Short mmCIF file of C-alpha atoms in Angstrom, two decimals:
data_model
loop_
_atom_site.label_atom_id
_atom_site.label_comp_id
_atom_site.label_asym_id
_atom_site.label_seq_id
_atom_site.Cartn_x
_atom_site.Cartn_y
_atom_site.Cartn_z
CA MET A 196 18.70 -20.07 -24.91
CA ARG A 197 16.13 -17.30 -25.84
CA LEU A 198 18.33 -15.19 -26.84
CA LEU A 199 20.77 -17.48 -28.55
CA ARG A 200 17.92 -18.26 -30.71
CA THR A 201 17.15 -14.70 -31.11
CA LEU A 202 20.63 -13.73 -32.40
CA SER A 203 20.51 -17.05 -34.63
CA VAL A 204 17.52 -15.12 -36.18
CA LEU A 205 19.33 -12.05 -36.59
CA LEU A 206 22.33 -12.66 -37.84
CA THR A 207 20.16 -15.03 -40.72
CA MET A 208 18.22 -12.32 -41.78
CA LEU A 209 20.93 -9.19 -42.40
CA LEU A 210 22.86 -12.00 -44.19
CA GLY A 211 19.66 -12.45 -46.64
CA GLY A 212 19.91 -8.65 -46.51
CA CYS A 213 16.15 -8.17 -44.96
CA SER A 214 15.68 -6.48 -41.64
CA ALA A 215 17.01 -7.49 -38.74
CA LEU A 216 14.81 -4.99 -36.45
CA ALA A 217 11.39 -6.75 -35.88
CA PRO A 218 12.52 -9.50 -33.77
CA VAL A 219 14.16 -7.56 -31.16
CA ASN A 220 11.25 -6.86 -30.32
CA TRP A 221 10.53 -10.20 -28.93
CA LEU A 222 12.92 -9.55 -26.18
CA VAL A 223 12.29 -5.97 -25.24
CA PRO A 224 9.62 -5.48 -22.23
CA SER A 225 6.15 -4.50 -23.62
CA SER A 226 4.93 -2.62 -19.97
CA GLY A 227 5.93 0.27 -18.34
CA TYR A 228 5.19 2.51 -21.33
CA ASN A 229 1.56 3.75 -23.39
CA THR A 230 1.27 3.73 -27.31
CA LEU A 231 0.28 6.76 -29.33
CA ALA A 232 -0.16 4.41 -32.95
CA GLY A 233 -0.51 5.55 -36.17
CA LEU A 234 -0.54 9.46 -35.36
CA SER A 235 -0.74 11.50 -38.55
CA TYR A 236 1.19 14.58 -38.76
CA GLY A 237 0.77 15.08 -42.37
CA GLU A 238 -1.80 13.81 -45.01
CA LEU A 239 1.17 11.08 -47.10
CA PRO A 240 0.95 7.22 -45.87
CA ARG A 241 4.01 7.63 -44.91
CA GLN A 242 3.66 10.63 -43.18
CA ARG A 243 2.67 8.57 -39.72
CA LEU A 244 3.84 8.63 -36.44
CA ASP A 245 3.99 6.90 -33.01
CA VAL A 246 4.28 8.39 -29.80
CA TYR A 247 5.60 6.28 -26.63
CA LEU A 248 4.54 7.38 -22.94
CA PRO A 249 6.69 6.39 -19.54
CA VAL A 250 3.82 5.05 -17.82
CA LYS A 251 5.33 7.31 -14.44
CA LEU A 252 4.95 10.69 -16.73
CA LYS A 253 6.26 13.81 -15.41
CA PRO A 254 4.91 17.00 -16.38
CA ASP A 255 8.55 17.87 -17.63
CA ALA A 256 9.40 14.76 -19.11
CA PRO A 257 12.03 15.54 -22.37
CA VAL A 258 10.62 14.52 -25.51
CA VAL A 259 12.94 12.96 -28.19
CA VAL A 260 12.11 12.43 -31.92
CA PHE A 261 13.80 9.43 -33.36
CA TYR A 262 14.53 9.14 -37.22
CA TYR A 263 15.47 5.82 -37.71
CA GLY A 264 17.99 4.44 -40.05
CA GLY A 265 17.97 2.48 -43.75
CA SER A 266 20.12 4.22 -46.96
CA TRP A 267 16.60 6.64 -47.29
CA ARG A 268 15.51 3.09 -48.95
CA ASN A 269 13.89 1.36 -46.54
CA GLY A 270 12.60 1.16 -42.87
CA GLU A 271 9.36 1.32 -40.80
CA ARG A 272 8.69 2.90 -37.45
CA ALA A 273 7.11 0.20 -36.43
CA ASP A 274 10.44 -2.59 -36.23
CA TYR A 275 11.94 1.00 -33.44
CA ARG A 276 9.73 -0.14 -30.62
CA PHE A 277 12.73 -1.15 -28.56
CA VAL A 278 14.41 2.32 -28.65
CA GLY A 279 10.68 3.90 -27.89
CA GLN A 280 10.77 1.69 -24.58
CA ALA A 281 14.08 2.46 -24.12
CA LEU A 282 13.78 6.26 -23.68
CA ALA A 283 10.41 5.71 -22.00
CA SER A 284 11.71 3.67 -19.43
CA ARG A 285 14.45 6.38 -18.67
CA GLY A 286 11.65 9.28 -18.26
CA MET A 287 11.69 10.70 -22.09
CA ILE A 288 9.29 10.55 -23.97
CA ALA A 289 9.74 9.01 -27.63
CA VAL A 290 8.32 9.87 -31.12
CA ILE A 291 9.14 7.61 -33.82
CA PRO A 292 8.41 8.89 -37.72
CA ASP A 293 7.94 7.29 -40.41
CA TYR A 294 9.39 9.18 -43.69
CA ARG A 295 9.31 9.33 -47.27
CA LEU A 296 11.78 6.65 -48.91
CA TYR A 297 13.40 6.31 -52.20
CA PRO A 298 12.09 5.54 -54.57
CA GLU A 299 9.23 7.29 -53.99
CA VAL A 300 11.56 10.24 -53.12
CA ARG A 301 14.86 11.43 -53.46
CA TYR A 302 17.17 14.37 -51.50
CA PRO A 303 15.83 16.73 -49.54
CA GLU A 304 11.81 15.36 -49.70
CA PHE A 305 12.37 13.16 -46.39
CA LEU A 306 14.00 16.05 -44.69
CA ARG A 307 10.52 18.16 -44.92
CA ASP A 308 8.83 15.22 -43.77
CA SER A 309 11.05 14.73 -40.82
CA ALA A 310 10.75 18.48 -40.51
CA LYS A 311 7.67 17.88 -39.94
CA ALA A 312 7.18 15.37 -38.07
CA LEU A 313 9.43 17.77 -35.44
CA ALA A 314 6.93 20.63 -36.06
CA TRP A 315 3.67 18.44 -35.20
CA THR A 316 5.24 17.25 -32.47
CA GLN A 317 6.46 20.70 -31.22
CA ALA A 318 2.72 21.73 -31.81
CA HIS A 319 1.08 18.44 -29.82
CA ARG A 320 3.90 18.26 -26.90
CA GLY A 321 1.81 19.81 -24.23
CA GLU A 322 -0.79 17.23 -24.55
CA TRP A 323 1.47 14.63 -23.04
CA SER A 324 4.06 17.13 -21.25
CA SER A 325 5.38 20.72 -20.54
CA PRO A 326 4.48 22.71 -24.39
CA ASN A 327 7.99 24.44 -23.47
CA GLY A 328 9.98 21.81 -22.11
CA PRO A 329 13.13 20.23 -23.47
CA LEU A 330 12.95 18.63 -27.35
CA PHE A 331 15.37 16.40 -28.57
CA VAL A 332 16.01 15.37 -32.03
CA MET A 333 17.85 11.54 -32.26
CA GLY A 334 18.85 9.53 -35.62
CA HIS A 335 20.93 6.12 -36.43
CA SER A 336 22.82 5.96 -39.58
CA ALA A 337 21.07 7.65 -42.41
CA GLY A 338 18.31 8.93 -39.30
CA ALA A 339 21.24 10.72 -37.99
CA TYR A 340 21.95 12.87 -40.81
CA ASN A 341 18.34 13.14 -41.05
CA ALA A 342 18.67 14.58 -36.87
CA ALA A 343 21.72 16.60 -38.02
CA MET A 344 20.30 18.16 -40.90
CA LEU A 345 17.43 19.90 -38.71
CA ALA A 346 19.54 20.67 -36.48
CA LEU A 347 22.24 22.14 -38.22
CA ASP A 348 20.91 23.69 -41.08
CA ASP A 349 17.91 25.86 -40.61
CA ARG A 350 16.28 25.89 -44.21
CA TRP A 351 14.00 22.65 -43.20
CA LEU A 352 12.59 24.00 -39.98
CA ALA A 353 12.10 27.60 -41.45
CA GLN A 354 9.56 25.83 -43.87
CA GLU A 355 7.73 25.15 -40.63
CA ASN A 356 8.08 28.61 -39.49
CA LEU A 357 10.87 27.02 -36.54
CA SER A 358 14.65 27.27 -36.47
CA PRO A 359 16.33 24.88 -34.45
CA ASP A 360 16.37 27.62 -31.51
CA ILE A 361 13.48 25.31 -30.28
CA LEU A 362 15.89 22.02 -29.80
CA SER A 363 17.91 21.47 -26.12
CA GLY A 364 20.11 19.05 -28.21
CA TRP A 365 20.50 16.74 -30.64
CA ILE A 366 21.79 13.04 -30.92
CA GLY A 367 23.54 10.86 -33.51
CA LEU A 368 24.59 7.22 -33.78
CA ALA A 369 26.45 6.38 -36.38
CA GLY A 370 25.63 9.22 -38.48
CA PRO A 371 27.06 9.81 -42.19
CA TYR A 372 27.99 13.63 -41.90
CA ASP A 373 30.43 13.95 -44.90
CA PHE A 374 30.09 11.58 -48.13
CA LEU A 375 31.20 13.30 -50.86
CA PRO A 376 31.73 11.55 -53.30
CA ILE A 377 28.95 8.89 -52.40
CA ILE A 378 30.31 5.68 -52.86
CA ASN A 379 27.71 3.57 -51.85
CA PRO A 380 25.44 2.31 -55.20
CA ASP A 381 22.35 2.18 -52.62
CA VAL A 382 22.82 6.14 -51.68
CA GLN A 383 23.68 7.66 -55.12
CA PRO A 384 20.07 7.87 -57.00
CA VAL A 385 19.25 8.78 -53.75
CA PHE A 386 20.99 12.71 -53.94
CA TYR A 387 21.08 12.51 -57.61
CA HIS A 388 25.02 11.33 -57.79
CA PRO A 389 27.50 13.29 -59.09
CA GLN A 390 25.41 15.88 -59.28
CA THR A 391 24.74 15.51 -55.38
CA PRO A 392 24.55 19.77 -53.30
CA VAL A 393 27.68 20.06 -51.53
CA ASP A 394 25.20 21.73 -48.85
CA SER A 395 23.85 18.77 -48.32
CA GLN A 396 25.89 17.64 -46.21
CA PRO A 397 25.53 18.65 -42.52
CA LEU A 398 29.53 19.04 -42.10
CA VAL A 399 29.01 22.24 -44.01
CA HIS A 400 26.45 23.73 -41.59
CA ALA A 401 28.13 24.02 -38.51
CA SER A 402 28.11 26.79 -36.63
CA ALA A 403 27.99 28.71 -33.40
CA LYS A 404 24.48 28.30 -33.53
CA SER A 405 24.54 24.16 -33.33
CA PRO A 406 22.51 23.07 -30.58
CA PRO A 407 24.42 20.60 -27.87
CA ALA A 408 25.59 17.86 -30.01
CA LEU A 409 25.79 13.59 -28.63
CA LEU A 410 27.87 12.07 -31.16
CA LEU A 411 28.66 8.66 -30.79
CA ALA A 412 29.78 5.73 -33.38
CA GLY A 413 31.24 2.81 -33.29
CA ALA A 414 35.15 2.04 -33.97
CA ASP A 415 34.11 -0.98 -35.89
CA ASP A 416 31.79 0.38 -38.08
CA ASP A 417 32.71 -0.31 -41.93
CA LEU A 418 29.10 1.30 -43.50
CA VAL A 419 30.15 4.82 -41.98
CA ASP A 420 33.53 5.26 -41.04
CA PRO A 421 33.49 6.94 -37.27
CA GLN A 422 36.74 9.19 -38.54
CA ARG A 423 35.57 10.68 -40.98
CA ASN A 424 32.37 11.35 -40.04
CA THR A 425 31.58 11.64 -36.32
CA GLN A 426 34.72 12.90 -35.48
CA GLN A 427 35.09 15.26 -37.80
CA LEU A 428 32.24 16.59 -37.73
CA THR A 429 32.39 17.02 -33.23
CA GLN A 430 35.95 18.84 -34.00
CA ALA A 431 34.38 21.28 -36.39
CA LEU A 432 31.20 21.99 -33.69
CA GLN A 433 34.20 22.74 -30.87
CA ALA A 434 35.37 24.75 -33.15
CA GLN A 435 32.43 27.15 -32.95
CA ASP A 436 32.77 26.62 -29.17
CA VAL A 437 29.51 24.31 -29.46
CA SER A 438 29.10 21.71 -26.59
CA VAL A 439 29.46 18.50 -27.90
CA GLN A 440 29.84 15.25 -25.88
CA SER A 441 31.49 12.48 -28.41
CA GLU A 442 32.96 9.24 -28.78
CA VAL A 443 34.48 6.21 -31.02
CA LEU A 444 32.93 3.08 -28.80
CA ALA A 445 35.47 -0.09 -28.87
CA ASP A 446 33.58 -3.23 -29.87
CA LEU A 447 30.35 -2.14 -31.96
CA GLY A 448 29.92 -2.03 -35.40
CA HIS A 449 27.36 0.08 -37.46
CA ILE A 450 23.96 -2.07 -36.11
CA LYS A 451 25.71 -3.29 -32.67
CA ILE A 452 25.80 0.69 -31.62
CA LEU A 453 21.45 0.44 -32.26
CA LEU A 454 21.00 -2.69 -30.88
CA THR A 455 22.73 -1.53 -27.90
CA LEU A 456 19.20 0.17 -27.13
CA ALA A 457 17.47 -2.80 -26.82
CA ALA A 458 17.26 -3.70 -23.52
CA PRO A 459 18.79 -7.68 -23.61
CA PHE A 460 22.10 -5.90 -25.20
CA GLN A 461 22.48 -2.89 -23.08
CA HIS A 462 25.13 -4.33 -21.67
CA TRP A 463 27.13 -4.29 -24.55
CA ALA A 464 27.58 -0.90 -24.34
CA PRO A 465 26.48 2.46 -22.03
CA VAL A 466 24.81 4.28 -25.12
CA ILE A 467 20.97 4.42 -23.47
CA GLU A 468 22.96 5.77 -20.37
CA GLN A 469 25.26 7.98 -22.90
CA VAL A 470 21.89 9.62 -24.19
CA THR A 471 20.05 9.66 -20.93
CA CYS A 472 22.90 11.62 -19.23
CA PHE A 473 22.85 13.89 -21.91
CA VAL A 474 19.28 14.77 -22.00
CA SER A 475 18.94 15.32 -18.35
CA ALA A 476 22.35 17.63 -18.68
CA GLN A 477 21.20 19.75 -21.47
CA ALA A 478 17.00 19.17 -19.63
CA GLY A 479 18.70 20.95 -16.46
CA GLU A 480 17.19 20.11 -12.76
CA GLY A 481 13.50 20.15 -14.26
CA PHE A 482 13.88 16.72 -15.35
CA SER A 483 15.26 13.76 -13.24
CA PRO A 484 15.47 10.23 -15.02
CA PRO A 485 14.19 6.98 -12.99
CA SER A 486 17.81 5.91 -12.30
CA SER A 487 20.95 8.24 -12.70
CA SER A 488 23.72 6.88 -15.02
CA ALA A 489 27.20 8.68 -14.95
CA CYS A 490 28.51 9.44 -18.69
CA SER A 491 31.53 7.84 -19.64
CA VAL A 492 31.64 10.63 -22.71
CA SER A 493 34.43 12.82 -23.57
CA SER A 494 33.26 16.99 -23.77
CA ARG A 495 34.47 20.29 -23.78
#
């Protein structure tokens, strides 16, 4: 009954235009991890992050920096505790940063914040695990765009005296990687439409230097076309001989693929298992997740 009531609340909030993610945390265990909350990675109010540490923290634990979506207009890191819990429960350290949003900033300032959060993580990760262990970026929707740009376009990490070489891989869920011309009126002013720079698109930065990728999307996504975005980027990376695991999952929409990370909804699709398997494969023998899972995604 509690699950049904929560699903009803989620639907009501979605239809009302409110954040529907905070109630998801009501159903997620609050044990099994420790949280370092509100750490500053910069001087501005939105430059804060939370770290989720597994209770049984291993010295070789991979670190995953997760960027949330929201059309670069909304989002709060506290709403994504369910993501931190999902990753920490599988032995990963999750870092979830806020970043500046429109109308306070436009492209590319949120990428600069994303790079700064990753640089802070790189500098401080030795306080929790190996300073040279596996490091990943991950995101959903607009956050997947942020992760993609850090992984594919070296301009942003270069501003932090880093490069994408520090990444063991990156993970995109329902990401927009090729969206010109911009149709969504909410997104148009964020990217200076119609003068949007062509090099703002992750697709144009696909190269042989790209880190390995896990790209997942829902077949029922009517906001970000999985064929144009996930599959097209997969093909572009594979053409450069980059290791890519990719799948368009049946019966999942734009938000539902994110909700599969939350404990009560993980039976909808094996997304968290695919993420765990990808991270484990890229991390090598040094990382053994608490429970092994089989990947069911296509790879090259």
